[in-house]
Coordinates of C-alpha atoms in Angstrom, one line a residue:
M158 CA 143.8 56.3 25.8
R159 CA 142.5 53.7 28.1
V160 CA 139.9 51.1 27.0
G161 CA 137.3 52.4 29.4
Q162 CA 137.8 56.0 28.1
R163 CA 137.4 54.9 24.5
A164 CA 134.2 52.9 25.4
T165 CA 132.8 55.9 27.2
R166 CA 133.5 58.2 24.2
T167 CA 132.0 55.7 21.9
R168 CA 128.7 55.5 23.9
R169 CA 128.6 59.3 24.0
A170 CA 129.0 59.5 20.3
R171 CA 126.2 57.0 19.7
T172 CA 123.9 58.8 22.1
T173 CA 124.6 62.1 20.3
A174 CA 123.9 60.5 16.9
L175 CA 120.7 59.0 18.2
L176 CA 119.4 62.3 19.6
A177 CA 120.4 64.1 16.4
A178 CA 118.4 61.6 14.4
V179 CA 115.3 62.0 16.5
L180 CA 115.6 65.8 16.3
A181 CA 116.0 65.6 12.5
A182 CA 112.9 63.4 12.2
S183 CA 110.9 65.7 14.4
L184 CA 111.8 68.8 12.4
A185 CA 111.1 66.9 9.1
A186 CA 107.7 66.1 10.4
G187 CA 107.0 69.7 11.2
C188 CA 107.1 69.3 15.0
T189 CA 109.4 70.0 17.9
T190 CA 111.2 67.7 20.3
S191 CA 109.2 66.5 23.1
D192 CA 109.2 64.7 26.5
D193 CA 110.4 61.2 27.1
P194 CA 107.8 59.5 29.3
R195 CA 110.5 57.4 31.0
D196 CA 111.8 60.4 32.9
D197 CA 108.7 62.6 33.0
G198 CA 110.0 65.2 30.6
R199 CA 113.7 65.1 30.2
G200 CA 114.2 63.2 27.0
Q201 CA 113.2 63.2 23.3
G202 CA 110.1 62.1 21.4
Q203 CA 108.0 62.9 18.4
S204 CA 104.6 64.6 18.2
P205 CA 101.9 63.3 16.1
A206 CA 101.0 65.5 13.1
P207 CA 97.3 65.7 12.7
S208 CA 96.0 69.1 11.6
G209 CA 94.0 71.4 13.8
S210 CA 94.5 73.2 17.1
G211 CA 92.4 72.8 20.2
S212 CA 91.3 75.6 22.5
R213 CA 93.7 76.5 25.3
Q214 CA 91.6 78.3 27.8
A215 CA 91.1 77.0 31.4
H216 CA 87.6 75.8 32.1
G217 CA 87.8 75.8 35.9
S218 CA 87.2 72.1 35.9
V219 CA 89.1 68.9 36.1
L220 CA 91.4 67.3 33.5
A221 CA 90.4 63.7 32.8
V222 CA 92.8 61.5 30.8
K223 CA 92.0 58.0 29.4
I224 CA 95.0 55.8 30.2
D225 CA 96.1 52.6 28.4
N226 CA 96.6 49.7 30.8
V227 CA 97.6 46.6 28.9
R228 CA 101.1 45.2 29.8
A229 CA 102.7 46.8 26.8
A230 CA 101.6 50.3 28.0
R231 CA 103.3 50.1 31.4
P232 CA 104.9 51.7 33.2
H233 CA 102.6 54.7 33.3
T234 CA 103.7 58.3 33.4
G235 CA 102.1 61.0 35.6
L236 CA 99.6 58.7 37.3
N237 CA 100.8 59.3 40.8
E238 CA 99.8 63.0 40.5
A239 CA 96.1 62.2 39.8
D240 CA 93.5 62.9 42.5
I241 CA 91.3 60.0 41.4
V242 CA 92.0 56.9 39.3
Y243 CA 88.9 55.1 37.9
V244 CA 89.3 51.5 36.8
E245 CA 86.9 50.6 34.0
Q246 CA 86.2 47.3 32.3
V247 CA 86.6 47.3 28.5
E248 CA 86.6 44.8 25.7
A249 CA 87.9 41.3 26.0
G250 CA 87.9 41.4 29.8
L251 CA 90.7 44.0 29.9
S252 CA 90.6 47.3 31.8
R253 CA 91.4 50.9 31.2
L254 CA 92.1 53.8 33.6
M255 CA 90.7 57.3 33.7
A256 CA 92.9 59.6 35.7
V257 CA 91.4 62.8 37.1
Y258 CA 93.6 65.8 37.9
A259 CA 92.7 68.9 39.9
Q260 CA 95.5 69.7 42.4
K261 CA 98.6 69.1 40.3
L262 CA 99.4 68.7 36.6
P263 CA 102.4 66.6 35.9
K264 CA 104.7 67.4 32.9
V265 CA 103.6 64.3 31.0
I266 CA 100.7 61.8 31.2
G267 CA 100.2 58.6 29.5
P268 CA 100.0 56.4 27.5
V269 CA 96.8 57.9 26.3
R270 CA 94.1 55.7 24.7
S271 CA 90.5 56.0 23.4
A272 CA 87.3 57.0 25.2
R273 CA 84.3 54.8 25.9
E274 CA 80.6 55.5 26.4
T275 CA 80.9 54.9 30.1
D276 CA 83.2 57.9 30.4
L277 CA 80.4 60.3 29.4
E278 CA 78.1 59.4 32.2
L279 CA 81.0 59.2 34.7
L280 CA 82.2 62.7 33.8
G281 CA 78.8 64.3 34.1
Q282 CA 79.5 64.9 37.8
F283 CA 82.0 67.6 36.8
D284 CA 81.4 71.1 35.3
R285 CA 82.6 70.8 31.7
P286 CA 85.7 68.7 32.3
T287 CA 88.5 68.6 29.8
L288 CA 88.8 65.1 28.4
A289 CA 92.1 64.0 26.8
F290 CA 91.8 60.8 24.8
S291 CA 93.3 59.3 21.6
G292 CA 90.0 59.0 19.8
A293 CA 86.9 56.9 19.8
Q294 CA 84.7 54.6 17.7
G295 CA 83.0 56.5 14.9
K296 CA 79.5 56.1 16.2
L297 CA 80.6 57.3 19.6
L298 CA 82.2 60.6 18.4
P299 CA 78.8 62.4 17.9
L300 CA 77.9 61.5 21.5
I301 CA 81.2 62.9 22.8
D302 CA 80.6 66.1 20.7
K303 CA 77.2 66.6 22.4
A304 CA 78.4 65.8 25.9
P305 CA 78.9 68.6 28.4
L306 CA 82.7 68.4 28.3
Q307 CA 85.7 69.9 26.5
A308 CA 87.0 67.1 24.2
E309 CA 90.7 67.4 23.4
P310 CA 91.9 64.5 21.2
P311 CA 95.1 64.8 19.1
G312 CA 93.1 65.9 16.0
K313 CA 92.0 69.0 17.9
A314 CA 95.0 69.6 20.1
S315 CA 97.9 68.2 18.1
D316 CA 100.6 70.2 19.9
A317 CA 99.6 68.8 23.3
Y318 CA 100.5 65.2 22.3
F319 CA 103.6 63.4 21.2
R320 CA 104.6 59.8 20.5
S321 CA 107.5 58.3 22.4
P322 CA 110.1 56.3 20.4
Y323 CA 110.5 54.0 23.4
K324 CA 107.2 52.2 23.1
R325 CA 105.4 50.7 20.2
S326 CA 102.2 52.2 18.8
P327 CA 99.4 52.4 19.9
H328 CA 100.9 52.3 23.4
N329 CA 103.2 55.4 22.9
L330 CA 100.9 58.4 22.8
Y331 CA 101.5 60.9 25.6
L332 CA 100.0 64.2 26.7
R333 CA 101.6 67.4 27.9
P334 CA 98.7 68.8 30.0
A335 CA 100.2 72.3 30.2
R336 CA 99.2 72.6 26.5
L337 CA 95.6 72.2 27.5
M338 CA 95.3 74.3 30.6
P339 CA 97.7 76.7 32.2
S340 CA 97.5 75.5 35.7
A341 CA 95.7 73.0 38.0
P342 CA 92.2 74.2 38.9
G343 CA 92.3 73.2 42.5
T344 CA 90.2 70.9 44.8
D345 CA 87.0 73.0 44.5
V346 CA 86.3 71.4 41.1
L347 CA 86.3 67.8 42.5
T348 CA 82.5 67.6 42.7
T349 CA 82.6 63.8 43.3
G350 CA 80.7 63.7 46.6
F351 CA 83.7 62.2 48.3
R352 CA 84.3 63.1 52.0
F353 CA 87.7 63.0 53.7
G354 CA 88.4 62.8 57.4
A355 CA 88.7 60.5 60.3
A356 CA 88.0 56.9 59.8
P357 CA 84.5 55.7 61.0
E358 CA 84.0 53.1 63.6
G359 CA 83.9 49.5 62.5
G360 CA 85.6 47.8 59.6
K361 CA 87.9 44.8 59.9
P362 CA 91.7 44.5 59.6
E363 CA 92.7 43.9 56.0
T364 CA 96.2 43.5 54.5
S365 CA 95.3 42.7 50.9
R366 CA 92.4 42.8 48.5
T367 CA 92.3 41.6 44.9
V368 CA 89.7 42.5 42.3
R369 CA 89.6 40.3 39.2
F370 CA 88.3 41.0 35.7
E371 CA 88.2 38.4 33.0
A372 CA 91.7 39.3 31.7
A373 CA 93.0 41.7 34.3
Q374 CA 93.4 41.9 38.1
Y375 CA 94.3 44.5 40.7
T376 CA 95.7 43.9 44.1
F377 CA 95.9 46.5 46.9
T378 CA 98.3 45.6 49.7
W379 CA 98.4 47.7 52.9
S380 CA 101.8 49.2 53.8
R381 CA 102.0 50.4 57.4
S382 CA 105.3 52.1 56.8
Q383 CA 103.9 54.2 53.9
D384 CA 100.4 54.5 55.4
R385 CA 99.1 53.7 51.9
W386 CA 97.8 50.8 49.8
L387 CA 100.4 49.6 47.3
V388 CA 99.0 48.9 43.9
A389 CA 99.8 45.8 41.8
M390 CA 98.5 45.0 38.3
D391 CA 98.3 41.5 37.0
G392 CA 100.4 40.2 39.9
K393 CA 103.2 42.7 39.6
A394 CA 103.9 45.7 41.8
A395 CA 103.0 48.9 39.9
A396 CA 105.4 51.8 39.5
T397 CA 105.4 54.9 37.4
S398 CA 108.1 55.6 34.8
D399 CA 110.1 57.5 37.3
G400 CA 110.4 54.4 39.4
K401 CA 108.1 55.5 42.2
P402 CA 105.5 52.9 43.5
M403 CA 101.9 53.5 42.8
T404 CA 99.9 53.9 46.0
A405 CA 96.4 54.9 47.2
G406 CA 95.2 56.5 50.3
T407 CA 91.7 55.0 49.8
V408 CA 90.5 52.2 47.5
I409 CA 86.8 51.9 46.6
V410 CA 85.6 48.6 45.1
Q411 CA 82.3 49.9 43.8
Y412 CA 79.9 47.1 42.7
V413 CA 77.9 48.2 39.6
K414 CA 75.8 46.9 36.8
V415 CA 77.8 46.2 33.7
H416 CA 76.2 45.2 30.4
K417 CA 77.0 45.2 26.7
S418 CA 76.8 48.5 24.8
E419 CA 76.0 48.9 21.1
F420 CA 79.6 49.6 20.4
H421 CA 82.3 47.0 19.7
D422 CA 85.9 46.8 18.5
S423 CA 87.2 45.6 15.2
L424 CA 87.2 42.0 16.4
G425 CA 83.6 42.1 17.3
N426 CA 84.1 42.3 21.1
H427 CA 81.3 44.4 22.5
T428 CA 82.3 47.3 24.8
P429 CA 81.0 46.9 28.4
Y430 CA 78.9 49.8 29.6
T431 CA 79.3 50.5 33.3
E432 CA 76.3 52.1 35.1
T433 CA 77.6 54.6 37.6
V434 CA 74.2 56.3 38.2
G435 CA 72.0 54.5 40.7
S436 CA 72.8 52.8 44.0
G437 CA 74.5 49.7 45.3
T438 CA 77.2 48.4 47.7
A439 CA 80.9 49.0 47.9
S440 CA 83.9 48.0 49.9
V441 CA 86.1 50.8 51.1
L442 CA 89.8 50.2 52.1
R443 CA 91.6 52.7 54.2
D444 CA 94.1 52.7 57.1
G445 CA 94.6 48.9 56.8
R446 CA 90.9 48.2 57.3
A447 CA 88.1 47.1 55.1
Y448 CA 84.6 48.5 55.3
D449 CA 82.5 46.0 53.3
D450 CA 79.0 47.2 54.2
V451 CA 79.2 50.6 52.5
R452 CA 76.3 51.9 50.3
W453 CA 76.8 54.2 47.3
E454 CA 74.3 56.4 45.7
R455 CA 74.3 58.7 42.7
P456 CA 70.8 59.9 41.7
T457 CA 71.7 61.5 38.4
A458 CA 74.6 61.9 36.1
T459 CA 75.2 65.5 37.2
D460 CA 75.5 64.3 40.9
G461 CA 78.5 63.1 42.7
T462 CA 78.5 59.7 44.5
T463 CA 77.8 59.6 48.2
F464 CA 79.1 56.7 50.3
T465 CA 77.5 55.9 53.7
T466 CA 78.2 53.3 56.3
R467 CA 75.6 50.8 57.6
D468 CA 74.3 53.3 60.2
G469 CA 73.8 55.9 57.4
K470 CA 76.7 58.1 58.3
P471 CA 79.1 59.5 55.7
M472 CA 82.0 57.2 54.8
N473 CA 85.1 59.3 55.2
F474 CA 88.1 58.6 53.0
Q475 CA 91.8 58.9 53.8
H476 CA 93.5 61.9 52.4
G477 CA 95.5 61.2 49.3
Q478 CA 94.8 59.6 45.9
V479 CA 91.6 57.6 45.6
W480 CA 91.2 54.5 43.4
V481 CA 87.7 53.6 42.3
V482 CA 87.5 50.1 40.9
F483 CA 84.2 49.4 39.1
A484 CA 83.5 45.7 39.7
T485 CA 80.5 43.7 38.6
A486 CA 77.8 43.5 41.2
P487 CA 77.7 40.0 42.8

């Protein structure tokens, strides 16, 4: 037998032993094998084992998933299939994402993290959305229970989540959305107030825009060949776990009021509360141009957000994924 053949057989044997060990651990924990987020559903993992089972009916509304976004959580899985990606400020100057799905449900989404008070107001624009999240602060949980949404944390929907052995906790919790709803609800449930169509007149050529938080930054760079904005996080080009670059058809830098909430983490860092009801200014990036004189307005939490140009006409967005970055008003 040649050396190369012996090495190949040795690697195969080790791989087989590893998979067998993972399977045995899963069965011992009373759960089944699960998806590997690195290949969007073709590997092995372990499900968490909290008791309880969530509802499985479709609600005819969007699926919103809270996504971890520290460096240890990357690369993300299933984010390119989202219709909208919201970027929120959280404790210690970091950021977290909320991905909203209507047209397509990927096999796996994550890593999933905890909800914030800001999410409740933001999600009020949808009709009883399903919210997937890893948990929340104890004082916030009653507010989530009273909110007009379908909360689906692991304690309620244990079979919809699993923990990947390829990342460290708490950055390794993933969601199988098909366990929460049988199919994607479609674009009719995207009651955001967004309008899509031809670009308005005006704007100025723009090749790159960076939005900085205290401990995080996002850069959107125009790619003429892809007709999309390429997303970078903390100075590094962002890609999903299947190796595909993260892109956006439209980027909205929405300037909002951000203040401390009554909630805080274990280190005493207060959670920022982002006000998404009201009005203000925004910069909209599309087609390699920046529209910096856009106005946004959202009268109540049950309304979507309208965006208008300086002359009062609707600000049309490019078709494709929309990123909304909530930045502190200047």
